[in-house]
XYZ file of C-alpha atoms in Angstrom:
359
model
C 81.169 131.074 119.403
C 82.268 127.618 120.622
C 86.054 127.218 120.653
C 88.031 124.255 119.426
C 88.601 123.473 123.146
C 84.828 123.199 123.534
C 84.701 120.870 120.555
C 87.381 118.673 122.190
C 85.424 118.666 125.460
C 82.547 117.191 123.573
C 84.527 113.923 123.487
C 84.858 113.850 127.266
C 81.197 114.889 127.686
C 80.137 111.980 125.457
C 82.275 109.595 127.419
C 80.713 110.784 130.621
C 77.188 110.372 129.226
C 77.681 106.796 128.081
C 76.125 105.416 131.322
C 72.897 107.244 130.649
C 72.694 107.160 126.814
C 74.541 104.858 124.420
C 75.553 102.297 127.055
C 72.056 102.327 128.380
C 71.291 99.958 125.502
C 74.179 97.803 126.526
C 72.825 97.573 129.992
C 69.506 96.520 128.554
C 71.366 93.680 126.785
C 72.322 92.254 130.157
C 68.699 91.766 130.900
C 68.175 89.924 127.645
C 71.077 87.628 128.339
C 73.740 89.041 126.043
C 76.989 90.670 127.153
C 77.243 94.346 127.829
C 80.124 96.575 126.978
C 80.941 96.771 130.658
C 80.939 92.993 130.972
C 83.379 92.744 128.044
C 85.792 95.003 129.798
C 85.495 93.047 133.018
C 86.142 89.739 131.269
C 89.336 91.114 129.707
C 88.386 90.068 126.260
C 89.206 93.467 124.758
C 92.665 93.447 126.226
C 93.922 89.969 125.205
C 97.083 91.098 123.285
C 99.401 93.668 124.657
C 101.261 96.014 122.406
C 104.910 95.185 122.077
C 107.485 97.786 122.591
C 108.930 99.645 119.645
C 112.057 97.554 119.905
C 110.062 94.388 119.400
C 108.585 95.333 116.011
C 110.804 92.874 114.130
C 108.422 92.395 111.202
C 107.305 96.014 110.778
C 110.366 98.019 111.725
C 110.282 100.182 108.569
C 106.875 101.726 108.419
C 105.567 102.098 104.923
C 104.749 105.508 103.539
C 101.552 105.109 101.520
C 101.781 106.942 98.203
C 104.862 108.799 99.641
C 102.912 111.594 101.500
C 104.876 114.346 103.161
C 106.324 113.156 106.451
C 104.681 115.347 109.076
C 107.075 116.675 111.706
C 104.710 118.669 113.842
C 101.573 116.639 114.321
C 98.330 118.107 115.705
C 98.286 117.612 119.478
C 95.244 115.424 120.067
C 95.779 114.645 123.697
C 95.720 117.892 125.752
C 92.244 117.564 127.120
C 93.043 118.688 130.720
C 92.347 122.412 130.444
C 88.685 122.144 129.516
C 86.227 123.528 132.076
C 83.006 124.431 130.355
C 80.567 121.884 129.008
C 79.969 121.898 125.234
C 77.117 120.859 123.026
C 78.592 118.260 120.618
C 75.597 118.785 118.371
C 76.546 122.376 117.606
C 80.375 122.696 117.422
C 82.080 125.691 115.875
C 84.172 125.350 112.846
C 87.635 124.590 114.252
C 90.412 126.846 113.160
C 93.068 125.378 110.802
C 96.020 123.942 112.720
C 99.059 126.108 112.840
C 101.080 123.416 111.014
C 98.687 121.583 108.700
C 99.873 118.283 107.409
C 100.485 118.214 103.652
C 98.958 115.003 102.303
C 98.301 116.098 98.779
C 99.428 112.743 97.493
C 96.930 110.873 99.642
C 93.887 113.015 99.084
C 91.237 110.193 99.148
C 92.915 106.926 100.095
C 90.391 104.051 99.817
C 86.770 105.055 99.757
C 83.894 102.611 100.162
C 82.884 101.285 96.741
C 79.274 101.437 95.683
C 78.110 97.836 96.002
C 75.669 98.238 93.160
C 78.592 98.209 90.779
C 79.806 94.900 91.938
C 80.383 92.244 89.278
C 81.090 89.142 91.390
C 79.026 89.164 94.540
C 79.273 86.349 97.012
C 76.907 87.815 99.611
C 74.198 85.284 100.534
C 70.603 86.063 100.046
C 70.291 86.544 103.811
C 72.962 88.481 105.748
C 75.172 86.847 108.266
C 73.248 86.398 111.505
C 75.421 88.129 114.098
C 72.776 90.287 115.681
C 73.318 88.936 119.134
C 77.020 89.525 119.078
C 78.238 92.399 121.251
C 81.950 92.481 120.682
C 82.936 90.148 123.485
C 85.532 88.170 121.498
C 88.304 88.918 119.056
C 89.556 86.829 116.216
C 93.035 87.026 117.602
C 91.858 85.403 120.797
C 89.590 82.812 119.199
C 92.164 81.719 116.637
C 95.303 82.166 118.678
C 97.140 84.852 116.656
C 99.454 85.687 119.502
C 101.176 88.990 120.105
C 100.681 91.740 117.485
C 103.664 92.908 115.492
C 102.374 96.496 115.871
C 99.277 98.070 117.478
C 97.693 101.293 118.464
C 95.906 101.534 121.832
C 95.261 105.280 121.613
C 96.558 106.136 125.054
C 98.754 108.966 123.748
C 99.075 111.361 120.837
C 99.300 110.023 117.391
C 102.934 109.489 116.337
C 103.671 110.899 112.813
C 106.069 107.971 112.345
C 103.089 105.654 112.644
C 100.226 107.619 111.081
C 99.217 109.727 108.014
C 96.615 112.107 109.237
C 94.350 113.222 106.364
C 93.988 116.861 105.525
C 92.154 116.699 102.155
C 88.914 116.501 100.272
C 86.503 113.920 101.624
C 85.031 110.837 99.953
C 84.537 111.307 96.262
C 85.287 115.031 96.733
C 82.385 115.460 99.202
C 83.082 117.487 102.316
C 86.581 117.492 103.833
C 88.794 115.347 106.011
C 90.431 117.538 108.644
C 92.951 116.816 111.437
C 90.748 118.977 113.675
C 88.124 116.157 113.688
C 90.337 113.612 115.408
C 90.357 113.391 119.235
C 91.918 111.123 121.812
C 90.497 110.597 125.274
C 89.813 107.833 127.774
C 91.963 105.403 125.863
C 90.038 105.751 122.569
C 90.392 107.495 119.279
C 87.267 109.509 118.163
C 86.450 110.565 114.601
C 83.834 113.301 114.538
C 81.793 114.195 111.449
C 80.007 117.485 111.320
C 76.777 118.171 109.610
C 78.558 120.173 106.781
C 80.692 117.058 105.859
C 83.848 117.948 107.699
C 85.184 114.732 109.115
C 88.299 112.724 109.747
C 90.498 109.868 108.531
C 93.962 108.448 109.069
C 96.134 105.713 107.763
C 98.792 103.562 109.404
C 102.256 103.749 107.965
C 102.909 100.125 108.847
C 102.199 97.770 105.972
C 102.608 94.086 104.973
C 101.591 91.935 101.985
C 100.035 89.100 103.942
C 98.912 89.173 107.557
C 96.102 89.785 109.949
C 94.494 93.044 111.047
C 91.842 93.664 113.765
C 90.102 96.680 115.275
C 87.418 97.326 117.925
C 84.940 100.025 116.952
C 81.440 101.392 117.844
C 79.351 104.203 116.514
C 77.121 106.581 118.482
C 73.532 107.190 117.404
C 73.700 109.921 114.747
C 73.536 110.581 111.057
C 73.743 107.456 109.046
C 74.999 109.447 106.027
C 78.323 108.959 107.778
C 79.885 105.559 107.371
C 82.581 104.095 109.625
C 85.296 102.445 107.625
C 88.275 100.275 108.567
C 90.116 99.089 105.490
C 93.303 97.944 103.891
C 94.710 100.112 101.102
C 97.771 99.369 98.925
C 100.953 101.357 99.248
C 101.116 103.478 96.141
C 97.328 102.973 95.607
C 96.646 106.679 94.868
C 93.851 108.757 95.994
C 90.759 107.673 94.054
C 87.687 105.697 94.910
C 89.439 102.662 93.399
C 93.120 102.023 94.059
C 95.725 102.153 91.304
C 96.299 98.437 91.808
C 92.592 97.489 91.766
C 92.888 96.150 95.386
C 91.012 97.071 98.511
C 89.757 95.269 101.623
C 87.099 96.930 103.783
C 86.981 94.679 106.861
C 84.481 97.196 108.259
C 82.324 98.989 105.778
C 78.690 99.988 105.577
C 75.921 99.245 103.043
C 73.209 101.792 102.625
C 70.152 101.079 104.696
C 67.770 103.931 105.582
C 67.713 104.623 109.314
C 70.401 102.208 110.352
C 74.028 101.243 109.642
C 74.485 97.775 108.160
C 78.001 96.321 108.553
C 79.628 95.265 105.285
C 82.809 93.349 104.324
C 84.100 94.285 100.854
C 86.951 92.843 98.813
C 88.242 94.197 95.528
C 90.970 92.494 93.460
C 91.722 92.711 89.761
C 89.549 89.604 89.474
C 86.404 91.343 90.658
C 84.499 92.417 93.751
C 82.988 90.293 96.549
C 81.132 91.222 99.732
C 79.014 90.189 102.593
C 77.087 92.017 105.287
C 75.616 91.545 108.773
C 72.738 92.944 110.787
C 74.855 93.489 113.932
C 74.063 96.566 115.933
C 76.897 98.920 115.034
C 76.256 101.239 118.092
C 77.639 98.549 120.417
C 81.250 97.431 120.565
C 82.376 94.906 117.914
C 85.716 93.617 116.744
C 86.357 93.529 112.997
C 89.279 91.495 111.641
C 90.723 90.208 108.313
C 93.302 87.683 107.343
C 94.897 88.078 103.909
C 97.048 85.171 102.728
C 98.134 83.596 99.478
C 95.114 81.142 99.931
C 92.504 83.887 100.209
C 90.769 86.426 102.445
C 88.741 85.596 105.549
C 86.779 88.228 107.508
C 85.818 87.968 111.222
C 83.192 89.736 113.147
C 83.605 89.320 116.977
C 85.832 86.290 116.247
C 83.294 84.561 113.941
C 83.786 84.200 110.261
C 81.463 86.370 108.156
C 83.327 86.459 104.863
C 85.490 84.111 102.821
C 87.122 84.243 99.374
C 89.774 82.315 97.494
C 91.152 85.535 96.117
C 93.515 87.826 97.966
C 95.425 91.073 97.440
C 99.136 90.877 96.560
C 100.344 94.394 97.340
C 101.706 95.771 100.527
C 98.568 96.943 102.428
C 98.153 99.489 105.204
C 95.241 99.842 107.634
C 93.124 103.070 107.469
C 90.397 104.365 109.776
C 87.839 106.726 108.215
C 84.478 108.314 108.935
C 83.249 108.954 105.411
C 80.401 111.242 104.404
C 77.859 110.050 101.790
C 75.480 113.040 101.471
C 71.999 111.916 100.128
C 72.583 108.410 101.386
C 71.054 108.315 104.807
C 69.935 110.927 107.420
C 71.939 114.200 107.611
C 73.596 115.560 110.676
C 76.614 114.687 112.859
C 78.228 111.355 113.788
C 80.894 110.025 116.131
C 83.026 106.924 115.644
C 85.006 105.539 118.495
C 88.038 103.207 117.993
C 89.336 101.287 121.079
C 92.365 99.815 119.324
C 93.944 98.598 116.068
C 96.322 95.608 115.994
C 98.415 94.134 113.187
C 99.751 90.569 113.156
C 102.134 88.888 110.751
C 100.691 85.861 108.928
C 103.106 83.516 110.683
C 102.074 84.670 114.173
C 100.563 81.251 114.840
C 97.067 79.999 115.554
C 94.528 79.154 112.906
C 93.361 80.942 109.888
C 90.871 80.170 107.149
C 92.788 81.489 104.219
C 96.118 79.758 104.529
C 95.213 76.242 103.452
């Protein structure tokens, strides 16, 4: 029987294997003339904006509590990865035991699930998807458009603070599978969300919210089951736990549209006026930055600093960022999947620079 410590070690094992597996593709990109993940790190593009200290969070000093979940006081320790000695096979983890102090999130059972695009009533996606296939995550919207210093950010260098995060412990997407704190790991400066073949996966939501502003994250997937969809989204405070929010608002600035054998990046906007979306053919197994600006003038989505979505509509509620690895059984290949998040950064709308939705 493989212990939970072995499951945690899988994260470190995967990090160690990057040079010979996933990042092998990135090294191949150097030959073809595009930037590799290693080149991005060397250029400093992924580290443009430093996190301010907690005393500097002037615009986000009172973290929102989406749908008033219980305030966890004893979070699962996600950082003690030092006592692991034996290698583990991440393809065959044991079922982790329940944490000693499970977090009660009964009021946030299914915050913001990806909406089926076939039900869309107002689609703005072009006939052909946005051509960003050559992009490898070397730029961020904050850098390109001069958004300045974030008001709040998570660099995932330490354990998750319950004052900042709601960690899901609830039924999975549309009641399928389960979201468990045991499927979240921190190591090597990244957050990992791990989905098992049985649908046990992970999700978490930031407690910091704002009505208008800018959000950006840096994410990559590992080759695995495409029945799992990586999601970075904005969900309204008080939005409830259904597939659609109680306010009829949702922004997926990283979503996935079904495509057999491959993830297809999707931007999705839902407002009371309808649904709009766009998509890209970018390779989601390499690093990319995904960003959104929500303003009274509309919503603009950015992929690696380049615009890939625009709407004159916007959400009007206080919105919080959520990171999820959602399971869609029957929609894609079965099996396991890993989602790695380098960072998440939140900017106020008046942080400076340019934006497409403010005019």
